Coordinates of C-alpha atoms in Angstrom, one line a residue:
M1 CA -28.4 -7.6 16.4
D2 CA -28.6 -5.7 13.0
L3 CA -25.5 -5.2 10.8
Q4 CA -25.0 -1.5 11.4
T5 CA -25.1 -1.9 15.2
T6 CA -22.6 -4.8 15.0
I7 CA -20.2 -2.6 12.8
Y8 CA -20.4 0.3 15.3
L9 CA -19.5 -2.1 18.1
F10 CA -16.6 -3.6 16.4
V11 CA -15.1 -0.4 15.0
G12 CA -15.8 1.5 18.2
A13 CA -14.1 -1.2 20.3
S14 CA -11.1 -1.2 18.1
F15 CA -10.7 2.6 18.2
A16 CA -11.0 2.6 22.0
L17 CA -8.3 -0.1 22.1
Y18 CA -5.9 1.9 19.9
I19 CA -6.4 5.2 21.8
G20 CA -6.1 3.3 25.2
I21 CA -2.8 1.8 24.1
A22 CA -1.5 5.2 22.9
I23 CA -2.3 6.7 26.3
W24 CA -0.7 3.8 28.2
A25 CA 2.5 3.9 26.0
R26 CA 2.8 7.6 25.4
A27 CA 6.3 8.9 24.7
G28 CA 8.1 10.8 27.4
S29 CA 11.4 11.5 25.7
T30 CA 12.7 12.1 22.1
S31 CA 14.1 8.6 22.1
E32 CA 10.7 7.1 22.9
F33 CA 9.0 9.5 20.5
Y34 CA 11.3 8.6 17.5
A35 CA 12.4 5.1 18.2
A36 CA 10.2 3.7 21.1
G37 CA 13.3 3.8 23.3
G38 CA 14.9 1.0 21.3
S39 CA 13.2 -1.5 23.6
V40 CA 10.6 -3.3 21.5
P41 CA 10.9 -7.2 21.5
P42 CA 11.6 -8.7 18.0
V43 CA 8.3 -10.6 17.7
L44 CA 6.2 -7.6 18.6
N45 CA 8.3 -5.4 16.3
G46 CA 7.7 -7.9 13.6
M47 CA 3.9 -7.5 14.1
A48 CA 4.2 -3.7 14.2
T49 CA 6.3 -3.8 11.0
A50 CA 3.8 -6.0 9.3
A51 CA 0.9 -3.6 10.2
D52 CA 3.0 -0.6 9.2
W53 CA 3.8 -2.4 5.9
M54 CA 0.3 -3.8 5.1
S55 CA -1.5 -0.6 4.4
A56 CA -4.9 0.1 2.9
A57 CA -3.4 -0.7 -0.4
S58 CA -2.5 -4.2 0.8
F59 CA -5.7 -4.9 2.7
I60 CA -8.4 -3.0 0.7
S61 CA -7.0 -2.5 -2.8
M62 CA -4.5 -5.1 -3.7
A63 CA -6.9 -8.0 -3.9
G64 CA -9.3 -5.7 -5.8
L65 CA -6.6 -5.0 -8.4
I66 CA -5.7 -8.7 -8.7
S67 CA -9.4 -9.4 -9.1
N68 CA -9.7 -6.9 -11.9
M69 CA -6.3 -7.7 -13.6
G70 CA -6.0 -11.5 -12.9
Y71 CA -2.5 -12.9 -13.3
G72 CA -1.0 -9.5 -14.1
G73 CA -2.0 -8.2 -10.7
G74 CA 0.6 -10.6 -9.2
L75 CA 3.2 -8.0 -9.8
F76 CA 2.0 -6.3 -6.6
L77 CA 2.6 -9.5 -4.7
M78 CA 6.0 -10.1 -6.2
G79 CA 7.1 -6.4 -6.0
W80 CA 6.1 -5.7 -2.4
T81 CA 7.1 -9.0 -0.9
G82 CA 10.4 -9.2 -2.9
G83 CA 11.1 -5.6 -1.8
Y84 CA 10.6 -6.4 1.8
V85 CA 13.1 -9.3 1.5
L86 CA 15.5 -6.9 -0.2
L87 CA 15.1 -4.4 2.7
A88 CA 15.5 -7.1 5.4
M89 CA 18.6 -8.6 3.8
L90 CA 20.5 -5.7 2.3
L91 CA 19.6 -2.5 4.2
A92 CA 18.0 -2.9 7.6
P93 CA 20.8 -4.6 9.6
Y94 CA 23.4 -2.1 8.3
L95 CA 21.2 0.9 8.9
R96 CA 20.5 -0.4 12.4
K97 CA 24.2 -0.9 13.1
F98 CA 24.8 2.7 11.9
G99 CA 22.7 3.8 14.8
K100 CA 20.7 6.6 13.2
F101 CA 16.9 6.4 13.5
T102 CA 15.9 8.4 10.4
V103 CA 16.9 8.0 6.8
P104 CA 17.9 11.7 6.3
Q105 CA 20.1 11.4 9.4
F106 CA 21.9 8.4 7.9
I107 CA 22.3 10.2 4.6
G108 CA 23.4 13.4 6.3
D109 CA 26.1 11.6 8.4
R110 CA 27.2 9.2 5.7
F111 CA 27.5 11.9 3.1
Y112 CA 29.0 14.4 5.6
S113 CA 26.6 17.1 4.6
K114 CA 23.5 18.9 6.0
S115 CA 22.6 19.7 2.4
A116 CA 22.4 15.9 1.6
S117 CA 20.2 15.4 4.7
T118 CA 17.9 18.3 3.5
V119 CA 17.6 16.7 0.0
A120 CA 16.7 13.4 1.7
V121 CA 14.0 15.1 3.7
I122 CA 12.5 16.6 0.5
C123 CA 12.5 13.1 -1.1
L124 CA 11.0 11.5 2.1
L125 CA 8.3 14.1 2.4
T126 CA 7.3 13.7 -1.3
A127 CA 7.1 9.9 -1.1
S128 CA 5.4 9.8 2.4
L129 CA 2.7 12.4 1.5
T130 CA 1.9 10.5 -1.7
Y131 CA 1.7 7.3 0.2
I132 CA -0.6 8.8 2.8
I133 CA -3.0 9.9 0.0
G134 CA -3.6 6.2 -0.6
Q135 CA -4.2 5.5 3.1
M136 CA -6.7 8.3 3.4
T137 CA -8.5 7.1 0.2
G138 CA -8.8 3.7 1.9
V139 CA -10.1 5.3 5.1
G140 CA -12.7 7.2 3.2
V141 CA -13.9 4.1 1.3
A142 CA -14.2 2.1 4.6
F143 CA -15.9 4.8 6.6
S144 CA -18.3 5.8 3.8
R145 CA -19.7 2.2 3.6
F146 CA -19.5 1.0 7.2
L147 CA -20.4 4.2 9.2
G148 CA -22.9 5.4 6.6
V149 CA -21.1 8.7 6.1
T150 CA -19.7 10.3 2.9
S151 CA -16.2 9.5 1.8
E152 CA -15.1 13.0 2.7
M153 CA -16.5 12.8 6.2
G154 CA -14.8 9.4 6.6
I155 CA -11.4 11.0 5.8
Y156 CA -12.1 13.7 8.5
I157 CA -12.9 11.0 11.1
G158 CA -9.8 9.1 10.1
M159 CA -7.7 12.2 10.5
A160 CA -9.0 12.7 14.0
I161 CA -8.3 9.1 15.1
V162 CA -4.8 9.1 13.8
F163 CA -4.1 12.5 15.4
A164 CA -5.3 11.1 18.8
Y165 CA -2.9 8.2 19.0
A166 CA 0.0 9.3 16.7
V167 CA 0.7 12.8 18.0
F168 CA 0.5 11.9 21.7
G169 CA 2.0 8.4 21.6
G170 CA 4.9 9.0 19.2
M171 CA 6.8 5.8 18.0
K172 CA 6.3 4.1 21.3
G173 CA 2.5 4.5 21.2
I174 CA 2.3 3.8 17.5
T175 CA 4.4 0.6 17.9
Y176 CA 2.1 -1.0 20.4
T177 CA -1.0 0.3 18.7
Q178 CA 0.2 -1.4 15.5
V179 CA 0.6 -4.7 17.2
A180 CA -3.1 -4.5 18.1
Q181 CA -3.9 -3.3 14.6
Y182 CA -2.1 -6.3 13.0
C183 CA -4.1 -8.8 15.1
V184 CA -7.3 -7.1 14.0
L185 CA -6.4 -6.7 10.3
I186 CA -5.1 -10.3 9.8
A187 CA -8.2 -11.8 11.5
A188 CA -10.4 -9.6 9.3
Y189 CA -8.6 -10.8 6.2
I190 CA -8.3 -14.5 6.9
V191 CA -11.6 -15.3 8.6
P192 CA -13.8 -14.3 5.7
A193 CA -11.4 -16.0 3.3
I194 CA -11.8 -19.3 5.2
F195 CA -15.6 -18.9 5.1
I196 CA -15.7 -18.2 1.4
S197 CA -13.2 -20.9 0.5
L198 CA -15.4 -23.4 2.3
Q199 CA -18.5 -22.1 0.5
L200 CA -17.0 -22.3 -3.0
T201 CA -14.7 -25.3 -2.7
G202 CA -15.2 -27.1 0.6
N203 CA -11.6 -26.5 1.5
P204 CA -11.0 -24.3 4.6
I205 CA -7.5 -23.2 3.6
P206 CA -7.9 -20.4 1.0
Q207 CA -4.5 -20.9 -0.5
L208 CA -5.4 -24.5 -1.3
G209 CA -9.0 -23.6 -2.2
L210 CA -7.8 -21.4 -5.0
G211 CA -6.6 -24.5 -6.9
S212 CA -9.5 -26.8 -5.7
T213 CA -12.5 -28.1 -7.5
M214 CA -15.6 -25.9 -7.1
S215 CA -18.4 -27.4 -5.0
G216 CA -21.1 -29.0 -7.1
T217 CA -19.0 -29.2 -10.2
D218 CA -16.1 -31.3 -11.6
V219 CA -13.9 -28.3 -12.6
S220 CA -11.4 -26.2 -10.6
L221 CA -12.2 -22.8 -9.4
L222 CA -9.6 -21.1 -11.6
A223 CA -10.7 -23.1 -14.7
K224 CA -14.3 -22.1 -14.1
L225 CA -13.3 -18.5 -13.6
D226 CA -11.3 -18.5 -16.8
Q227 CA -14.3 -19.7 -18.6
V228 CA -16.8 -17.2 -17.3
V229 CA -14.6 -14.1 -17.7
V230 CA -13.8 -15.1 -21.3
D231 CA -17.5 -15.5 -21.9
L232 CA -18.0 -11.9 -20.7
G233 CA -15.3 -10.5 -23.0
F234 CA -12.4 -10.3 -20.4
G235 CA -9.0 -11.8 -20.9
K236 CA -8.2 -15.1 -19.3
Y237 CA -7.9 -14.6 -15.6
T238 CA -4.8 -16.9 -15.2
T239 CA -2.7 -15.5 -18.1
T240 CA -3.5 -11.9 -18.8
T241 CA -0.6 -9.5 -18.1
A242 CA -0.6 -5.8 -17.1
G243 CA 0.4 -4.1 -20.4
S244 CA 3.7 -5.3 -22.0
T245 CA 6.2 -7.7 -20.5
L246 CA 8.6 -4.8 -20.2
N247 CA 6.2 -2.7 -18.2
M248 CA 5.3 -5.6 -15.9
F249 CA 9.0 -6.2 -15.2
V250 CA 9.8 -2.5 -14.6
Y251 CA 6.7 -2.2 -12.5
T252 CA 7.7 -5.1 -10.3
M253 CA 11.3 -3.7 -9.9
S254 CA 9.9 -0.3 -9.0
L255 CA 7.7 -1.8 -6.3
M256 CA 10.7 -3.9 -5.0
I257 CA 13.3 -1.1 -4.7
G258 CA 10.6 1.4 -3.6
T259 CA 9.8 -0.9 -0.7
A260 CA 13.4 -1.0 0.3
G261 CA 13.6 2.8 0.2
L262 CA 10.5 3.6 2.2
P263 CA 11.5 5.5 5.4
H264 CA 8.5 4.5 7.6
V265 CA 9.4 0.8 7.4
I266 CA 13.2 1.4 7.8
M267 CA 12.5 3.3 11.0
R268 CA 10.9 0.2 12.6
F269 CA 14.4 -1.4 12.8
F270 CA 15.6 1.2 15.2
T271 CA 13.0 0.3 17.8
V272 CA 14.7 -2.9 18.8
P273 CA 17.7 -3.1 21.1
T274 CA 20.4 -4.8 18.9
V275 CA 21.3 -5.6 15.3
A276 CA 20.5 -9.3 16.0
A277 CA 17.1 -8.3 17.1
A278 CA 16.7 -6.2 14.0
R279 CA 17.4 -9.3 11.8
S280 CA 15.0 -11.4 13.9
S281 CA 12.2 -8.9 13.8
A282 CA 12.7 -8.7 10.0
G283 CA 12.1 -12.4 9.8
W284 CA 9.1 -12.3 12.0
A285 CA 7.6 -9.5 10.0
L286 CA 8.0 -11.6 6.8
V287 CA 6.1 -14.4 8.4
F288 CA 3.3 -12.1 9.5
I289 CA 3.1 -10.4 6.1
A290 CA 3.0 -13.8 4.3
L291 CA -0.2 -14.7 6.1
L292 CA -2.0 -11.9 4.2
Y293 CA 0.0 -11.9 0.9
T294 CA -0.5 -15.7 0.3
T295 CA -4.2 -15.3 1.0
A296 CA -4.7 -12.3 -1.4
P297 CA -4.8 -14.3 -4.7
A298 CA -7.5 -16.6 -3.3
V299 CA -9.6 -13.6 -2.0
A300 CA -9.3 -11.9 -5.4
A301 CA -10.4 -14.9 -7.4
M302 CA -13.2 -15.9 -5.1
A303 CA -14.5 -12.3 -5.0
K304 CA -14.5 -12.1 -8.8
M305 CA -16.4 -15.4 -8.9
N306 CA -19.0 -14.4 -6.4
L307 CA -19.5 -11.0 -8.1
I308 CA -20.2 -12.7 -11.4
R309 CA -22.3 -15.4 -9.8
T310 CA -24.4 -12.6 -8.2
I311 CA -25.1 -10.9 -11.5
T312 CA -25.3 -14.0 -13.8
P313 CA -26.1 -16.9 -11.4
G314 CA -26.9 -19.5 -14.1
V315 CA -23.7 -18.9 -16.1
V316 CA -21.5 -19.9 -13.1
M317 CA -23.5 -22.8 -11.6
Q318 CA -25.6 -24.2 -14.5
N319 CA -23.5 -23.3 -17.5
T320 CA -26.5 -21.4 -19.0
D321 CA -26.0 -19.1 -22.0
P322 CA -24.6 -15.7 -20.8
Y323 CA -26.3 -13.9 -23.7
A324 CA -29.8 -15.2 -23.0
A325 CA -32.3 -12.5 -22.3
D326 CA -33.0 -13.7 -18.7
S327 CA -29.4 -14.7 -17.7
Q328 CA -28.7 -11.5 -15.8
I329 CA -30.5 -10.5 -12.6
K330 CA -33.1 -7.7 -12.7
Y331 CA -31.9 -4.5 -11.2
D332 CA -35.0 -4.3 -9.0
E333 CA -34.1 -7.7 -7.5
R334 CA -30.5 -6.9 -6.8
P335 CA -29.2 -8.0 -3.4
D336 CA -29.0 -5.7 -0.3
W337 CA -25.2 -5.5 -0.5
M338 CA -25.4 -3.8 -3.8
K339 CA -28.0 -1.2 -2.5
R340 CA -25.7 -0.5 0.4
W341 CA -22.6 0.1 -1.7
E342 CA -24.5 2.2 -4.3
K343 CA -25.0 4.8 -1.6
T344 CA -21.2 5.3 -1.4
G345 CA -21.0 6.0 -5.1
L346 CA -18.3 3.3 -5.5
L347 CA -20.8 0.9 -7.1
K348 CA -22.8 2.4 -10.0
F349 CA -25.5 1.1 -12.3
A350 CA -26.6 2.7 -15.6
D351 CA -29.4 0.9 -17.6
K352 CA -27.9 1.5 -21.1
N353 CA -30.3 -0.7 -23.0
G354 CA -33.4 -0.1 -20.9
D355 CA -34.2 -3.8 -20.2
G356 CA -34.1 -3.4 -16.4
R357 CA -31.3 -6.1 -16.1
I358 CA -27.6 -5.7 -15.1
Q359 CA -25.2 -6.4 -17.9
Y360 CA -21.6 -6.7 -16.6
Y361 CA -19.0 -7.4 -19.2
N362 CA -15.9 -6.0 -21.0
D363 CA -17.4 -3.5 -23.4
K364 CA -13.9 -2.6 -24.6
S365 CA -13.1 -6.1 -25.8
K366 CA -11.4 -6.3 -29.2
D367 CA -12.6 -9.9 -29.8
E368 CA -14.9 -9.6 -32.8
A369 CA -16.7 -12.8 -32.1
F370 CA -17.6 -11.7 -28.6
K371 CA -18.6 -8.2 -29.8
A372 CA -21.0 -9.8 -32.3
K373 CA -22.7 -11.9 -29.6
A374 CA -23.0 -8.9 -27.3
E375 CA -24.6 -6.8 -30.0
A376 CA -27.0 -9.7 -31.0
A377 CA -28.1 -9.9 -27.3
G378 CA -28.9 -6.2 -27.3
W379 CA -26.2 -5.2 -25.0
K380 CA -25.3 -1.5 -25.3
G381 CA -22.3 -1.4 -22.9
S382 CA -21.4 -2.6 -19.4
E383 CA -23.9 -1.3 -17.0
L384 CA -22.1 -1.9 -13.6
T385 CA -19.1 0.1 -12.5
V386 CA -17.3 -1.6 -9.6
N387 CA -14.5 0.4 -7.9
A388 CA -11.5 -1.9 -7.3
D389 CA -11.2 -0.6 -3.7
I390 CA -14.5 -2.2 -2.6
I391 CA -13.8 -5.8 -3.6
V392 CA -12.3 -7.0 -0.2
L393 CA -14.7 -4.9 1.9
A394 CA -17.7 -6.1 0.0
N395 CA -16.5 -9.7 -0.3
P396 CA -18.2 -11.0 2.9
E397 CA -21.5 -9.2 2.0
I398 CA -21.5 -10.7 -1.5
A399 CA -21.0 -14.1 0.0
L400 CA -23.8 -13.5 2.6
L401 CA -21.5 -14.1 5.6
P402 CA -22.7 -13.5 9.2
N403 CA -22.9 -9.8 10.4
W404 CA -20.0 -10.2 12.8
V405 CA -17.7 -11.2 9.9
I406 CA -18.7 -8.1 7.9
A407 CA -18.1 -6.0 11.0
L408 CA -14.7 -7.6 11.5
V409 CA -13.7 -6.7 7.9
A410 CA -14.7 -3.1 8.5
A411 CA -12.5 -2.9 11.6
G412 CA -9.7 -4.6 9.7
G413 CA -9.8 -2.3 6.7
L414 CA -9.6 0.8 9.0
A415 CA -6.8 -0.8 11.1
A416 CA -4.7 -1.4 7.9
A417 CA -5.1 2.2 6.7
L418 CA -4.7 3.9 10.1
S419 CA -1.6 1.8 11.1
T420 CA 0.3 2.8 7.9
A421 CA -0.8 6.4 8.1
A422 CA 0.6 6.6 11.6
G423 CA 3.9 5.1 10.6
L424 CA 4.2 7.6 7.7
L425 CA 3.3 10.5 9.9
M426 CA 6.0 9.4 12.3
A427 CA 8.5 9.4 9.4
I428 CA 7.4 12.9 8.3
S429 CA 7.5 14.2 11.9
S430 CA 11.0 13.0 12.6
A431 CA 12.3 14.3 9.2
V432 CA 10.9 17.8 10.0
S433 CA 11.7 18.1 13.7
H434 CA 14.8 16.0 14.0
D435 CA 16.5 16.3 10.6
L436 CA 15.4 19.8 9.6
V437 CA 14.7 21.8 12.8
K438 CA 17.4 20.3 15.0
G439 CA 19.8 19.1 12.3
V440 CA 19.8 22.3 10.2
F441 CA 18.0 25.3 11.6
A442 CA 18.3 25.0 15.4
P443 CA 21.0 22.6 16.6
D444 CA 20.7 23.8 20.2
I445 CA 16.9 23.3 20.5
S446 CA 15.9 21.7 23.8
E447 CA 14.4 18.2 23.9
K448 CA 11.0 19.6 25.0
N449 CA 10.9 22.0 22.0
E450 CA 12.0 19.3 19.6
L451 CA 9.2 17.1 20.8
L452 CA 6.8 20.0 20.3
A453 CA 8.1 20.6 16.8
G454 CA 7.6 16.9 16.0
K455 CA 4.0 16.9 17.2
V456 CA 3.2 20.2 15.3
S457 CA 4.7 18.9 12.1
M458 CA 2.7 15.6 12.4
A459 CA -0.5 17.6 12.9
V460 CA 0.2 19.7 9.8
A461 CA 1.0 16.5 7.9
I462 CA -2.3 15.0 8.9
V463 CA -4.2 18.1 7.6
V464 CA -2.3 18.1 4.3
A465 CA -2.7 14.3 3.9
G466 CA -6.5 14.6 4.5
Y467 CA -6.8 17.4 2.0
L468 CA -4.9 15.3 -0.7
G469 CA -6.9 12.2 0.2
L470 CA -10.1 14.1 -0.8
N471 CA -8.8 14.3 -4.4
P472 CA -6.7 11.1 -4.9
P473 CA -5.0 10.5 -8.3
G474 CA -6.4 6.9 -8.5
F475 CA -7.2 3.7 -6.6
A476 CA -5.5 3.3 -3.2
A477 CA -3.0 0.7 -4.5
G478 CA -2.3 2.7 -7.7
T479 CA -1.6 5.8 -5.6
V480 CA 0.7 3.9 -3.3
A481 CA 2.5 2.5 -6.3
L482 CA 3.4 6.1 -7.2
A483 CA 4.8 6.6 -3.7
F484 CA 6.9 3.5 -4.1
G485 CA 8.2 4.8 -7.4
I486 CA 9.2 8.1 -5.8
A487 CA 11.1 6.3 -3.0
A488 CA 12.7 4.0 -5.6
S489 CA 14.0 6.8 -7.7
S490 CA 15.3 9.0 -4.9
L491 CA 16.1 7.3 -1.6
F492 CA 16.9 3.7 -2.4
P493 CA 20.0 4.4 -4.6
A494 CA 21.4 6.9 -2.0
I495 CA 20.9 4.3 0.8
M496 CA 22.5 1.5 -1.3
M497 CA 25.4 3.6 -2.4
G498 CA 25.8 4.9 1.2
I499 CA 26.2 1.4 2.5
F500 CA 28.0 -0.5 -0.3
S501 CA 30.1 2.2 -2.0
K502 CA 32.7 3.8 0.3
K503 CA 33.9 6.1 -2.6
M504 CA 30.5 7.7 -3.2
N505 CA 30.7 11.3 -2.2
K506 CA 28.1 13.9 -1.2
E507 CA 28.0 15.7 -4.6
G508 CA 27.2 12.4 -6.3
A509 CA 24.6 11.4 -3.8
M510 CA 22.7 14.7 -3.9
A511 CA 22.8 15.0 -7.7
G512 CA 21.5 11.5 -8.0
M513 CA 18.7 12.0 -5.5
L514 CA 17.5 15.2 -7.2
S515 CA 17.8 13.9 -10.7
G516 CA 16.0 10.7 -9.9
L517 CA 13.2 12.5 -8.1
F518 CA 12.8 15.1 -10.8
V519 CA 12.6 12.7 -13.7
T520 CA 10.1 10.5 -11.9
L521 CA 7.9 13.4 -10.8
F522 CA 8.0 14.9 -14.3
Y523 CA 6.7 11.7 -15.9
V524 CA 4.1 11.1 -13.1
F525 CA 2.8 14.7 -13.1
A526 CA 2.6 14.6 -16.9
H527 CA 0.0 11.8 -16.5
K528 CA -1.6 12.7 -13.2
G529 CA -1.4 16.5 -13.1
L530 CA 0.9 18.8 -11.2
F531 CA 0.9 17.6 -7.5
F532 CA -2.1 15.4 -8.6
I533 CA -4.4 18.3 -9.3
K534 CA -6.8 17.2 -11.9
G535 CA -6.7 19.1 -15.2
T536 CA -3.0 20.1 -14.9
G537 CA -1.4 17.2 -16.7
F538 CA 0.8 17.7 -19.7
V539 CA 0.9 14.2 -21.2
D540 CA 1.0 15.5 -24.8
M541 CA 4.3 17.2 -24.0
I542 CA 6.0 13.8 -23.5
G543 CA 4.4 12.2 -26.6
G544 CA 1.2 10.8 -25.2
P545 CA 0.3 8.4 -22.4
N546 CA 3.0 5.9 -21.5
A547 CA 5.2 7.3 -24.2
F548 CA 8.4 6.0 -22.7
F549 CA 8.5 2.4 -24.2
G550 CA 4.9 1.8 -22.9
I551 CA 5.9 2.2 -19.3
T552 CA 3.1 3.5 -17.0
P553 CA 3.7 6.3 -14.5
E554 CA 3.2 3.8 -11.6
A555 CA 6.1 1.7 -12.9
F556 CA 8.5 4.6 -13.8
G557 CA 10.3 4.6 -10.4
A558 CA 12.7 1.9 -11.6
I559 CA 13.7 4.2 -14.6
G560 CA 14.2 7.1 -12.1
A561 CA 16.4 4.9 -10.0
L562 CA 18.6 4.1 -13.0
V563 CA 18.9 7.8 -13.7
N564 CA 19.8 8.4 -10.0
F565 CA 22.6 5.8 -10.1
A566 CA 24.0 7.0 -13.5
V567 CA 24.1 10.7 -12.4
A568 CA 25.5 9.9 -9.0
F569 CA 28.4 7.9 -10.4
A570 CA 29.1 10.4 -13.2
V571 CA 29.2 13.3 -10.7
D572 CA 31.3 11.2 -8.3
K573 CA 33.9 10.7 -11.0
V574 CA 34.6 14.4 -11.5
T575 CA 34.4 15.5 -7.8
K576 CA 36.5 14.9 -4.7
E577 CA 36.3 11.5 -3.0
P578 CA 34.9 11.3 0.6
P579 CA 37.3 11.9 3.6
E580 CA 39.2 9.0 5.0
H581 CA 37.2 8.7 8.2
I582 CA 33.9 8.4 6.2
Q583 CA 35.4 5.6 4.1
H584 CA 36.5 3.8 7.3
M585 CA 33.1 4.3 8.8
V586 CA 31.4 2.7 5.8
E587 CA 33.7 -0.3 6.1
A588 CA 33.0 -0.6 9.8
V589 CA 29.2 -0.6 9.3
R590 CA 29.5 -3.6 7.0
I591 CA 31.7 -5.7 9.4
P592 CA 29.5 -8.0 11.6
R593 CA 32.1 -8.2 14.5
G594 CA 30.6 -7.0 17.7
S595 CA 27.2 -6.4 16.2
K596 CA 25.4 -7.4 19.5
A597 CA 27.3 -4.8 21.3
V598 CA 25.6 -2.0 19.4
D599 CA 23.2 -0.4 21.8
G600 CA 20.1 1.7 21.3
A601 CA 21.9 5.1 21.8
H602 CA 21.4 7.6 19.1

């Protein structure tokens, strides 16, 4: 069976499974639509949380960024994983005990104000829509390659699939669909990694293969990778950092606290019956997440090695001179996987020196010795452009793995993007229908009409997300990092203060959320354009790119969070403290007595 037919079978079967599950588990009440009736077992909820959490950014883009950045890319691993631990330990159990199944509802009740709830909805929608752009970018990348359509058409198809199972199934349908999607995506990530680790090192465990000796040599994989990337003008793979140490620290913090403030993950802890079950499902989710996150560094390094070995085979295996005239492959003799990816526009070749061979190196290197060698060899600039988002998806093709493995990766990439998109749409839907329509504008709305409002708002969100996904501000993981920054600067401080500061009042919380959101968006939009529209940036107004101590816009969420905390406590000091019953409620939420008695009522 040829490759394309195999891909159609795998992807088609997975889509049929997701839609079938959504029909079987469709929501019949608002409780099932928003929180799956609070009846999901902890292990299954852990799988669904992992699928919700491991988006296109984790599956498709993270290893690509680590592959490009080397050691510095580890900040994504540390930030996202550390943030999940922060969420599971500090926030989830308390929010579950509070008994409200949306973040704006918690903020509205805790800060005794519909206005506070409305501000939280604005923050949630801003973060969630930015996050979905990253998912839709990933969907477009996967579909464009594996279904042979344009990236734009891929996004339209993805929108239709998500609409089919998210709108009709609600949280109940989404939860059980995400369990299936987790099984697909984790198999799609680990199976190729095992194959490639065996190929390169003879070790079937990728995590151990990363530090093992390369087959046919007496040097380790990482030592060899360091050597070949330095020979091509790049920084050392194992030591190069992302910008300054300050930026790397702030970036990691932004990802961590952004994780803990993301509403679509927090909502998952309301789908289990008790607080104890919420803690248990958090632990299971961490196990399921770790399977992918501990494999990612190996996937990244091995993909980088295979890419370089494809273009300059002798340099990797025979230690030939990388500057020799015949060390690079001829463009006309390039492998089939390169031809397939060139059709997507995500892999591009430009013969800058007219020799018919592919030169792939760091033409922006500041190493004078390397630049002199490159010029002497007649190199006129790097001729291959590789989009970071294709590294994982192309990895099994580069390694010449069987067709069924390539098809499995296609299904896994789509499962990762679609599962998170569905969770985000659920967060958006509940914020609009439950927190705005029912909570503010129409408190007496019937359950049937509330469900209808939820489904309509989800459909509108899908269209908006698809439109934004057609013009993303960057790579999938970079776009998602922006969303984490927005959540970090707006929602996380309000949730933390709501749980751990009984004296924090509504005025402080609202002022903090708005100031944190504004400062972060101002810095991000200065770099990326107003609402990510190209050509509308105003970076000169802030003193140039990364003008604030060299901090990148993706990392700025942590600074926004500091502004949020500072403004909130300053305003709190000059305004009236919360009512007595609110302070007692905050104390009661933090007391573990009777936690098992908390039921799923909302």
